[in-house]
Coordinates of C-alpha atoms in Angstrom, one line a residue:
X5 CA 7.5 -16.4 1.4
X6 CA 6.6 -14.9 -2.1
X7 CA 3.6 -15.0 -4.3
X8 CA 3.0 -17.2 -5.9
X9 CA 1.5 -17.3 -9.4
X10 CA -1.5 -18.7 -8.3
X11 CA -1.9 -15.6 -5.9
X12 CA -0.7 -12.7 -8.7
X13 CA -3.3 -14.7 -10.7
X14 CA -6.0 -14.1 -8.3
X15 CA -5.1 -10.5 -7.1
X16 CA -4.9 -9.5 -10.8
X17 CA -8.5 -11.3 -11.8
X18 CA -9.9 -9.3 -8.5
X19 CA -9.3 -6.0 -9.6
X20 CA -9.5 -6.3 -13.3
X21 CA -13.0 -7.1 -12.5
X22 CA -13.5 -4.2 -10.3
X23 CA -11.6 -2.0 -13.1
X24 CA -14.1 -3.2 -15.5
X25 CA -17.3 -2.5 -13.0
X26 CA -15.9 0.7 -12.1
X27 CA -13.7 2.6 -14.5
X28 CA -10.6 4.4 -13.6
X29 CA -11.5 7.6 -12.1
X30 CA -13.7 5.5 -9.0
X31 CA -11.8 4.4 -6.1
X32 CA -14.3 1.3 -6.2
X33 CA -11.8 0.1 -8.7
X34 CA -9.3 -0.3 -6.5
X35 CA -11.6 -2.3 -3.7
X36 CA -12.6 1.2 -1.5
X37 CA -15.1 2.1 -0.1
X38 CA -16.0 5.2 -2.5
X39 CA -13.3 8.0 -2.4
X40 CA -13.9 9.4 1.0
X41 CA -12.4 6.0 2.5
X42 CA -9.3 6.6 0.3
X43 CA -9.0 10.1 1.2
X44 CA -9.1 9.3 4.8
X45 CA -6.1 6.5 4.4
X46 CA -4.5 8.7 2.2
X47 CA -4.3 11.7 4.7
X48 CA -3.2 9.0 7.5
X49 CA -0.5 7.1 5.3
X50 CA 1.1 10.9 5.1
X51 CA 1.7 11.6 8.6
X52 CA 5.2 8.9 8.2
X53 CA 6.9 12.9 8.1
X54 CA 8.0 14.7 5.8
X55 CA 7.7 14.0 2.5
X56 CA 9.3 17.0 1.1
X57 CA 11.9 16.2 -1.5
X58 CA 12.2 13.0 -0.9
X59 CA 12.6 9.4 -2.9
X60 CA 9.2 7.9 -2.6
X61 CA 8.0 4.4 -3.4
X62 CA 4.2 3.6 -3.7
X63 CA 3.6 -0.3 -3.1
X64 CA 0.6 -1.5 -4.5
X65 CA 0.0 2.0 -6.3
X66 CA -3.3 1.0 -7.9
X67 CA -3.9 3.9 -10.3
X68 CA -1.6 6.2 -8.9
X69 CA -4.0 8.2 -6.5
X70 CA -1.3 9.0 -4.1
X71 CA 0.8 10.0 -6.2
X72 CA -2.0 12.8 -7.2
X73 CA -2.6 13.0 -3.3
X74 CA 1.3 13.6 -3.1
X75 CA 1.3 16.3 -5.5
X76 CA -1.5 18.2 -3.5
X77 CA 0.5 18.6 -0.1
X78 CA 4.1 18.7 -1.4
X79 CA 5.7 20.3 -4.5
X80 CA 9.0 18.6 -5.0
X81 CA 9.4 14.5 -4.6
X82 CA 10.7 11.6 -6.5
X83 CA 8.0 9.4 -6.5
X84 CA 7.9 5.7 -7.9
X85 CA 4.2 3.5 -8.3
X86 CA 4.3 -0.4 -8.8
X87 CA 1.8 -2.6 -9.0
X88 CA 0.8 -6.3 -9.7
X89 CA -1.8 -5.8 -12.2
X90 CA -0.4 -4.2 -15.4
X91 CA -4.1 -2.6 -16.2
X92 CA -3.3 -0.4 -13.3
X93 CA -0.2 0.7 -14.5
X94 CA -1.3 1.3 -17.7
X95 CA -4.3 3.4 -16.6
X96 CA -1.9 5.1 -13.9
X97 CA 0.4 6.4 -16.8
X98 CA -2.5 7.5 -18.6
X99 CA -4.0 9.5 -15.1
X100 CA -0.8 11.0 -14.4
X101 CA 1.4 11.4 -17.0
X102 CA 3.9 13.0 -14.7
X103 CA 4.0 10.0 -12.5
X104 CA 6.7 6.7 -12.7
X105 CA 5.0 3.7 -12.7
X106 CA 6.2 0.2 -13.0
X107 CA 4.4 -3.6 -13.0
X108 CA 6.7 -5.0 -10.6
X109 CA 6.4 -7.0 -7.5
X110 CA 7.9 -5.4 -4.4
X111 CA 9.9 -8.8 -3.5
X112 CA 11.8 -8.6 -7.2
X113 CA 14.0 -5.4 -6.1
X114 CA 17.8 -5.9 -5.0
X115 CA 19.5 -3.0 -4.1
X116 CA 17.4 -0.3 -4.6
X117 CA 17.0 2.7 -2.0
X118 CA 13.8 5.2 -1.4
X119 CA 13.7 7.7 1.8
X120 CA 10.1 6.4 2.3
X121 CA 8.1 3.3 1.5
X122 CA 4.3 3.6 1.6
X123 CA 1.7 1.2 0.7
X124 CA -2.0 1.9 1.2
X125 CA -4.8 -1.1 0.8
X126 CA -2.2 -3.2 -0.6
X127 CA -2.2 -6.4 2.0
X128 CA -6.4 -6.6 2.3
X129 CA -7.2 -9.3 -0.4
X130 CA -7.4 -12.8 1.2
X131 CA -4.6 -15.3 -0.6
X132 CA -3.1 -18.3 1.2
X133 CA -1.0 -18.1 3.7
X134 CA -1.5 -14.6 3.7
X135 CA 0.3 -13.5 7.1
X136 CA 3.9 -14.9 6.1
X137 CA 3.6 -13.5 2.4
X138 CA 2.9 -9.7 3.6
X139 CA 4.7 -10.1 6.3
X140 CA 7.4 -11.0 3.7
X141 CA 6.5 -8.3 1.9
X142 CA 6.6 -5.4 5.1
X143 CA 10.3 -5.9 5.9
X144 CA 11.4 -5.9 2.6
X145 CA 9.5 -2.5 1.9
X146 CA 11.3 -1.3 5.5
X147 CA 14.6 -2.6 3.8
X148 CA 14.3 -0.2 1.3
X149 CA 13.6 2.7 2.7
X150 CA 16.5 4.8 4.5
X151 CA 14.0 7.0 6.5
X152 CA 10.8 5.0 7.4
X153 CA 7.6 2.8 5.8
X154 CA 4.0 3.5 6.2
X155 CA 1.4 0.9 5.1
X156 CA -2.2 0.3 6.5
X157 CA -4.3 -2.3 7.5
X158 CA -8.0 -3.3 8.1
X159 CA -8.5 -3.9 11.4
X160 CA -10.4 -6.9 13.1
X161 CA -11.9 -5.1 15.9
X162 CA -13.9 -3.1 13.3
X163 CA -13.6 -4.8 9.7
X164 CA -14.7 -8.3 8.9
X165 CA -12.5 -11.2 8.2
X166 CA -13.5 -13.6 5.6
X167 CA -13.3 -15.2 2.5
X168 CA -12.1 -11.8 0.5
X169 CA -10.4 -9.0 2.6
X170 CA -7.6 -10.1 5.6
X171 CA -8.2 -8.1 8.5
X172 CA -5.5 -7.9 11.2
X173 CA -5.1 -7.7 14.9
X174 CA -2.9 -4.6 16.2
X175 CA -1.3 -6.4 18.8
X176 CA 0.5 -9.3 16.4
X177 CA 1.2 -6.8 13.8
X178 CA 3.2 -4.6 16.5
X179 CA 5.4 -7.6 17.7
X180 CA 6.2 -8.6 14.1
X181 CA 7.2 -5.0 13.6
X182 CA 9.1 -5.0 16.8
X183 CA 11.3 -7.6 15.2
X184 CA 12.0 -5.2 12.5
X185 CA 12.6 -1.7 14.6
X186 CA 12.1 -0.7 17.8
X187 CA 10.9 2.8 16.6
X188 CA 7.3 2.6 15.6
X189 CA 4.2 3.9 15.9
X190 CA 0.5 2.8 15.2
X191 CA -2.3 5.1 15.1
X192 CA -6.0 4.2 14.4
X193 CA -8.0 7.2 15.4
X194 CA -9.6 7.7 11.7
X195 CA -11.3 4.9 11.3
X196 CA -13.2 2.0 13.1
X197 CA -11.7 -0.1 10.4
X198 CA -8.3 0.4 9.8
X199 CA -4.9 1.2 11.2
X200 CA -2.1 2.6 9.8
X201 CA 1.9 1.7 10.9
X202 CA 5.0 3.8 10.9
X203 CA 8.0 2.2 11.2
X204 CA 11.0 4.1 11.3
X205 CA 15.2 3.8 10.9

């Protein structure tokens, strides 16, 4: 199931809003928790392998932090940030000038191919019928990678679930991703309120 427009709408209202509040250098703008809770996703998200050298897509990139984050831990990769909201993409180029970013929606690529597909905070804001669209949206970032996928997810055990941010339970998001690969792995050990997936070719 895609987005629809009345979800893009919404998603891009939410964080122009927060842009606006917040500015571009503030991870606030992006729905975090102040830049320590980035940070700590961040440092999670990159534990997928290797990342040396390889053909990296950023789903959901926001204003290409991880791409910065990226550049910190490896010198050489091909990296590639889209996003919903064009603001983001806009201020992205702007941050990191170095950087490839794109306003695209995940779901619009055909036959493209990355070694790793990451997405961090990108399936948190409430829309309707949110399980089947990021669901949709998880095995199509797995179909494009050749190597593995790393995303993360708030977790209902220590995150609320309401009216703005989705919050999942481990257990249903490990037998969806059983139905994609049988090599995964899940860890949670750096926060009460997230988790973060691995799943791999």
């Amino acid at each position: 199931m895609k987005f629809s427009k009345e979800d893009k709408k919404r998603i891009k209202n939410y964080y122009r809003s927060c842009l606006r509040q917040y500015g571009i250098y503030s991870a606030d703008a992006l729905g975090w928790a102040g830049l320590n809770s980035q940070i700590v996703r961040f440092k999670a998200l990159l534990k997928v392998g290797n990342l040396e050298g390889k053909r990296i897509l950023d789903v959901g990139c926001g204003l290409g932090d991880l791409y910065h984050f990226l550049s910190l831990n490896y010198n050489h990769f091909e990296y590639l940030g889209i996003d919903l909201v064009p603001e983001f993409i806009e201020k992205a180029k702007i941050k990191y000038p170095q950087g490839d970013f794109l306003n695209k929606d995940i779901l619009d690529f055909k036959s493209e191919s990355f070694d790793f597909v990451l997405s961090s905070g990108a399936m948190t804001f409430k829309i309707p019928n949110y399980k089947e669209k990021y669901f949709e949206m998880i095995k199509k970032m797995f179909q494009l990678s050749s190597l593995g996928t790393a995303f993360n997810m708030l977790n209902k055990e220590g995150h609320v679930d309401d009216d703005l941010y989705t919050a999942y339970d481990i257990e249903e998001i490990t037998s969806f991703c059983y139905s994609l690969t049988q090599k995964l792995k899940i860890i949670k050990d750096y926060s009460p309120q997230d988790f973060t997936v691995f799943l791999y070719r």
